[in-house]
Short mmCIF file of C-alpha atoms in Angstrom, two decimals:
data_model
loop_
_atom_site.label_atom_id
_atom_site.label_comp_id
_atom_site.label_asym_id
_atom_site.label_seq_id
_atom_site.Cartn_x
_atom_site.Cartn_y
_atom_site.Cartn_z
CA MET A 1 -11.60 144.60 28.14
CA LYS A 2 -11.77 141.48 26.01
CA HIS A 3 -10.11 141.83 22.61
CA THR A 4 -8.88 139.72 19.70
CA VAL A 5 -5.33 139.15 18.46
CA VAL A 6 -4.92 137.29 15.15
CA MET A 7 -1.66 135.34 14.82
CA THR A 8 0.06 133.29 12.14
CA GLY A 9 3.03 131.04 12.85
CA ALA A 10 1.89 130.16 16.38
CA SER A 11 2.14 126.39 16.06
CA ARG A 12 5.89 126.00 16.64
CA GLY A 13 9.13 127.75 17.49
CA ILE A 14 9.13 131.30 18.74
CA GLY A 15 5.48 131.74 17.73
CA ARG A 16 4.34 128.98 20.05
CA VAL A 17 6.34 130.46 22.93
CA ALA A 18 4.97 133.94 22.18
CA ALA A 19 1.38 132.65 22.05
CA GLU A 20 1.77 131.03 25.46
CA HIS A 21 3.18 134.26 26.90
CA ILE A 22 0.36 136.32 25.41
CA MET A 23 -2.25 133.99 26.88
CA ARG A 24 -0.65 133.96 30.30
CA ARG A 25 0.12 137.67 30.55
CA SER A 26 -3.01 139.02 28.87
CA PRO A 27 -5.97 136.90 30.01
CA ASN A 28 -8.41 139.25 28.26
CA THR A 29 -6.98 138.25 24.88
CA HIS A 30 -8.98 136.06 22.53
CA LEU A 31 -6.17 134.56 20.46
CA LEU A 32 -7.24 133.58 16.97
CA VAL A 33 -4.60 131.36 15.38
CA VAL A 34 -4.34 130.99 11.62
CA ALA A 35 -2.91 127.64 10.54
CA ARG A 36 -3.62 124.61 8.41
CA GLN A 37 -6.75 122.77 9.50
CA SER A 38 -5.35 119.87 11.54
CA ALA A 39 -2.48 121.85 13.09
CA GLY A 40 -4.73 124.79 13.93
CA THR A 41 -7.41 122.70 15.58
CA ARG A 42 -4.83 120.94 17.75
CA LEU A 43 -3.00 124.18 18.56
CA ALA A 44 -6.18 126.01 19.60
CA ALA A 45 -7.11 123.14 21.93
CA GLU A 46 -3.64 123.07 23.51
CA LEU A 47 -3.47 126.83 24.04
CA ALA A 48 -7.01 126.99 25.44
CA THR A 49 -6.12 124.96 28.53
CA GLY A 50 -6.36 126.88 31.77
CA GLY A 51 -9.44 128.81 30.73
CA HIS A 52 -7.82 130.81 27.93
CA THR A 53 -9.93 131.78 24.93
CA VAL A 54 -8.44 130.53 21.67
CA SER A 55 -10.03 129.83 18.30
CA HIS A 56 -8.77 128.83 14.88
CA VAL A 57 -9.25 129.84 11.27
CA PRO A 58 -7.75 127.49 8.66
CA ALA A 59 -5.50 128.82 5.92
CA ASP A 60 -2.65 127.83 3.64
CA LEU A 61 -0.43 130.93 3.69
CA GLY A 62 1.11 129.90 0.39
CA SER A 63 -2.24 130.47 -1.34
CA LEU A 64 -3.56 134.03 -1.56
CA GLY A 65 -7.05 132.67 -2.17
CA SER A 66 -6.86 130.72 1.08
CA VAL A 67 -5.56 133.79 2.94
CA ARG A 68 -8.40 135.87 1.52
CA ARG A 69 -10.98 133.33 2.69
CA ALA A 70 -9.45 133.27 6.17
CA ALA A 71 -9.39 137.06 6.46
CA THR A 72 -12.97 137.26 5.21
CA GLU A 73 -14.07 134.72 7.81
CA ILE A 74 -12.38 136.78 10.54
CA ARG A 75 -14.12 139.93 9.29
CA ASP A 76 -17.48 138.16 9.29
CA ARG A 77 -16.97 136.89 12.84
CA LEU A 78 -16.06 140.38 14.00
CA ASP A 79 -19.11 141.85 12.26
CA ARG A 80 -21.42 139.30 13.90
CA GLY A 81 -19.95 139.96 17.32
CA ASP A 82 -18.61 136.41 17.58
CA LEU A 83 -15.18 137.90 18.30
CA PRO A 84 -14.34 140.80 20.61
CA PRO A 85 -12.77 143.94 19.09
CA LEU A 86 -9.65 143.37 17.01
CA ARG A 87 -6.56 144.87 18.62
CA GLY A 88 -3.71 143.00 17.01
CA PHE A 89 -2.32 141.07 14.06
CA VAL A 90 0.92 139.09 14.37
CA GLY A 91 2.41 137.96 11.07
CA ASN A 92 4.98 135.54 12.47
CA ALA A 93 4.82 132.72 9.90
CA GLY A 94 7.80 132.49 7.59
CA ILE A 95 9.35 130.07 5.15
CA GLN A 96 12.70 129.44 3.47
CA TYR A 97 13.29 127.10 0.55
CA THR A 98 16.38 125.46 -0.91
CA ASN A 99 15.85 127.23 -4.23
CA ALA A 100 14.20 130.26 -5.78
CA LEU A 101 12.04 128.18 -8.10
CA THR A 102 9.22 127.06 -5.80
CA GLU A 103 5.95 128.32 -7.23
CA GLY A 104 2.69 128.58 -5.31
CA PRO A 105 -0.84 128.09 -6.61
CA ASP A 106 -1.07 131.77 -7.61
CA GLY A 107 1.91 131.41 -9.96
CA LEU A 108 4.13 133.46 -7.63
CA GLU A 109 7.39 132.53 -5.91
CA ALA A 110 6.51 130.82 -2.64
CA THR A 111 8.93 132.64 -0.29
CA PHE A 112 7.67 136.04 -1.41
CA THR A 113 4.06 134.87 -1.17
CA VAL A 114 4.28 133.61 2.42
CA ASN A 115 6.74 136.14 3.88
CA VAL A 116 5.39 139.27 2.18
CA LEU A 117 2.08 139.00 0.34
CA ALA A 118 0.14 136.86 2.84
CA ASN A 119 0.82 139.38 5.62
CA HIS A 120 -0.08 142.27 3.34
CA LEU A 121 -3.38 140.69 2.39
CA PHE A 122 -4.30 140.09 6.03
CA VAL A 123 -3.41 143.67 6.96
CA ARG A 124 -5.39 145.19 4.12
CA LEU A 125 -8.49 143.04 4.56
CA LEU A 126 -8.56 143.53 8.32
CA GLN A 127 -7.51 147.18 8.26
CA ASP A 128 -10.98 148.69 8.73
CA HIS A 129 -11.84 146.24 11.52
CA PHE A 130 -9.07 147.21 13.94
CA ALA A 131 -10.18 148.97 17.12
CA ALA A 132 -7.58 151.51 18.22
CA PRO A 133 -5.25 151.25 19.95
CA ALA A 134 -4.11 148.31 17.84
CA ARG A 135 -0.75 146.90 16.84
CA ILE A 136 0.43 145.01 13.76
CA VAL A 137 3.66 143.06 14.29
CA ILE A 138 5.52 141.46 11.39
CA THR A 139 8.43 139.11 12.14
CA VAL A 140 11.42 140.02 9.99
CA SER A 141 15.10 139.07 10.16
CA ASP A 142 18.49 140.68 10.60
CA THR A 143 19.58 138.79 7.48
CA HIS A 144 18.31 141.90 5.69
CA PHE A 145 21.58 143.61 6.74
CA GLY A 146 23.51 141.22 4.52
CA ASP A 147 26.72 141.28 6.56
CA PHE A 148 28.70 138.82 8.67
CA LYS A 149 27.97 140.67 11.90
CA HIS A 150 24.26 139.95 11.66
CA ASN A 151 24.09 136.45 10.15
CA MET A 152 27.61 134.99 10.52
CA GLY A 153 27.83 134.50 6.78
CA MET A 154 25.17 131.79 6.75
CA VAL A 155 22.63 133.68 4.64
CA PRO A 156 23.42 135.86 1.62
CA GLY A 157 22.23 139.42 1.87
CA PRO A 158 19.20 140.68 -0.02
CA ALA A 159 19.42 141.30 -3.76
CA TRP A 160 16.73 143.86 -4.46
CA ASN A 161 15.02 143.99 -7.83
CA SER A 162 11.69 145.25 -9.07
CA PRO A 163 8.82 143.76 -7.03
CA ASP A 164 7.40 142.22 -10.19
CA ALA A 165 10.64 140.28 -10.66
CA LEU A 166 10.95 139.31 -6.99
CA ALA A 167 7.43 137.89 -6.95
CA ARG A 168 8.31 135.44 -9.73
CA THR A 169 10.47 132.34 -9.64
CA GLY A 170 14.05 132.54 -10.85
CA ALA A 171 14.66 136.09 -9.60
CA PHE A 172 18.22 135.35 -8.44
CA PRO A 173 21.36 133.88 -10.07
CA GLU A 174 21.54 130.06 -10.11
CA PRO A 175 17.93 129.87 -8.90
CA ASP A 176 18.05 126.13 -8.33
CA THR A 177 20.62 126.47 -5.52
CA THR A 178 20.29 126.79 -1.74
CA ALA A 179 22.09 130.15 -1.96
CA ALA A 180 19.31 131.48 -4.19
CA GLY A 181 16.69 130.19 -1.78
CA ARG A 182 18.39 131.95 1.11
CA THR A 183 18.73 135.13 -0.94
CA ALA A 184 15.00 134.97 -1.61
CA TYR A 185 14.49 134.72 2.15
CA SER A 186 16.66 137.70 3.13
CA THR A 187 15.17 139.76 0.30
CA SER A 188 11.64 138.92 1.44
CA LYS A 189 12.49 140.13 4.95
CA LEU A 190 13.79 143.41 3.54
CA ALA A 191 10.51 143.70 1.65
CA ALA A 192 8.55 143.12 4.86
CA ILE A 193 10.35 146.04 6.52
CA TYR A 194 9.55 148.24 3.53
CA LEU A 195 5.85 147.43 3.93
CA VAL A 196 5.93 148.11 7.68
CA HIS A 197 7.18 151.60 6.83
CA GLU A 198 4.31 152.01 4.38
CA TYR A 199 1.77 150.80 6.96
CA ALA A 200 3.10 153.40 9.39
CA ARG A 201 2.44 156.10 6.79
CA ARG A 202 -0.88 154.86 5.46
CA LEU A 203 -2.83 153.23 8.30
CA PRO A 204 -5.15 155.35 10.46
CA ALA A 205 -3.86 156.85 13.69
CA GLY A 206 -3.98 154.37 16.54
CA ILE A 207 -3.01 151.38 14.39
CA ASP A 208 0.73 150.90 14.83
CA ALA A 209 2.93 148.69 12.67
CA VAL A 210 6.21 147.26 13.99
CA ALA A 211 8.86 144.99 12.45
CA TYR A 212 10.28 142.47 14.94
CA ASN A 213 13.67 140.78 14.53
CA PRO A 214 14.22 137.73 16.77
CA GLY A 215 17.88 137.42 15.80
CA PHE A 216 19.48 134.09 14.98
CA VAL A 217 17.34 131.43 16.67
CA PRO A 218 18.73 127.89 16.29
CA GLY A 219 16.36 124.96 16.44
CA THR A 220 13.26 126.54 14.93
CA GLY A 221 11.23 125.05 12.10
CA LEU A 222 12.38 127.61 9.55
CA ALA A 223 14.47 125.11 7.59
CA ARG A 224 11.76 122.44 7.42
CA ASN A 225 11.85 122.63 3.60
CA ALA A 226 15.64 122.45 3.50
CA GLY A 227 17.65 119.47 2.33
CA PRO A 228 18.75 116.69 4.70
CA VAL A 229 22.21 118.18 5.40
CA SER A 230 20.77 121.61 6.26
CA ARG A 231 18.04 120.07 8.39
CA PHE A 232 20.61 118.00 10.30
CA ALA A 233 22.73 121.11 10.91
CA MET A 234 19.73 123.09 12.11
CA ARG A 235 18.65 120.32 14.49
CA ARG A 236 21.98 119.05 15.82
CA ILE A 237 24.75 121.57 15.27
CA LEU A 238 23.24 125.03 15.29
CA PRO A 239 21.34 124.58 18.59
CA VAL A 240 24.75 124.41 20.28
CA MET A 241 25.30 127.94 19.01
CA ALA A 242 22.39 129.08 21.18
CA LEU A 243 24.97 129.33 23.94
CA SER A 244 26.77 132.00 21.92
CA PRO A 245 25.98 135.70 22.48
CA LEU A 246 25.37 135.90 18.73
CA ALA A 247 22.26 133.72 19.05
CA THR A 248 18.87 134.05 20.71
CA SER A 249 17.22 131.10 22.41
CA ARG A 250 13.76 130.12 21.23
CA ASP A 251 12.28 130.95 24.64
CA ALA A 252 13.88 134.41 24.72
CA ALA A 253 12.87 135.19 21.14
CA GLY A 254 9.27 134.15 21.84
CA ARG A 255 9.17 136.26 24.99
CA TYR A 256 10.53 139.26 23.09
CA LEU A 257 7.86 138.80 20.44
CA ALA A 258 5.14 138.72 23.08
CA ASP A 259 6.61 141.90 24.59
CA VAL A 260 6.22 143.68 21.25
CA VAL A 261 2.68 142.40 20.70
CA LEU A 262 1.57 143.38 24.21
CA GLY A 263 3.25 146.79 24.07
CA THR A 264 5.73 146.03 26.86
CA THR A 265 8.52 146.96 24.45
CA ARG A 266 8.21 150.62 23.60
CA ALA A 267 8.19 150.99 19.84
CA PRO A 268 6.45 153.74 17.88
CA THR A 269 4.77 152.88 14.60
CA GLY A 270 7.23 152.06 11.84
CA SER A 271 9.83 150.81 14.31
CA TYR A 272 12.28 147.96 13.89
CA VAL A 273 12.61 146.05 17.16
CA ASP A 274 15.80 144.04 17.54
CA ARG A 275 14.86 141.45 20.17
CA GLY A 276 14.09 143.55 23.25
CA ARG A 277 14.56 147.11 22.00
CA ALA A 278 13.79 149.46 19.17
CA ALA A 279 16.83 149.83 16.92
CA ARG A 280 17.87 151.06 13.50
CA SER A 281 17.38 148.66 10.62
CA SER A 282 19.83 148.65 7.72
CA GLU A 283 20.38 151.77 5.65
CA GLU A 284 19.07 149.87 2.64
CA SER A 285 15.78 149.29 4.45
CA HIS A 286 15.03 153.03 4.39
CA ASP A 287 14.15 153.76 0.77
CA GLU A 288 10.82 155.47 0.19
CA ARG A 289 10.94 154.90 -3.57
CA ARG A 290 11.26 151.14 -3.13
CA GLU A 291 8.62 151.17 -0.42
CA GLY A 292 6.13 152.90 -2.67
CA GLU A 293 6.86 150.58 -5.59
CA LEU A 294 6.46 147.53 -3.38
CA TRP A 295 3.16 148.81 -1.98
CA GLU A 296 1.75 149.28 -5.46
CA ALA A 297 2.92 145.85 -6.56
CA ALA A 298 1.58 144.14 -3.42
CA GLU A 299 -1.78 145.80 -4.01
CA ARG A 300 -1.86 144.40 -7.55
CA PHE A 301 -0.78 140.91 -6.56
CA THR A 302 -3.32 140.65 -3.76
CA ALA A 303 -6.28 142.22 -5.60
CA ALA A 304 -9.33 139.98 -5.70
#
């Protein structure tokens, strides 16, 4: 039966690989990609080759107003019957900055906006349009563990604070440094896991929510807002580390993501999937008090 999967972060890296796998392995999928206007139009045309059904809704994920307009357009298209039933949402887009001072148009810190609030707004605005069985997949990161085993010391671990503080610029020490920007990133990924747990509790039966960790994937576009030294390392040095068992290749990470989206990887709602299998996320990521506080704050921040 024809159905719709909405996906952010499909234009490059593991998202592009995952989108191609989804199209090839699930020909009944209408893939609706959310991206900036020019990139989304080009991406939809490229993915639609071979008879696949792909469309595009423009959005700037750093602007909650833009996300709201995109989600509303998707709802309207579903209501009109222009799209087949909605069976999936993939929040794969992510960003990392070289500081914790980058502010978006809503007056909120940009990492938190893109990595946490944009996904939450999509989930909440599309929630009553999902046709069960449906699956929500949010791409997270093992940087949320905050130890050498999981990120080789390259990214500081999360530094949790009240959600109201985390959503504002300057939430971490020396906020103008790359270390603060990376701390904002790992903290935002911890927050995303907290919200996946809340979705598992709050969403209707038949709508599953899963957090997906691709592992360390050299050569992706994650550091596109980094400084020249970091960008050079990501492009030229770190890809060599893809040969290490500590890393995941882009192709493998994209395939694993498609497996989660398509249900090939068994993962009950609320799961954390580490590449190809359900696993246990960090002990810190299981805190119902924080999860509830974050839910309430995300609801406030994303209210119309």
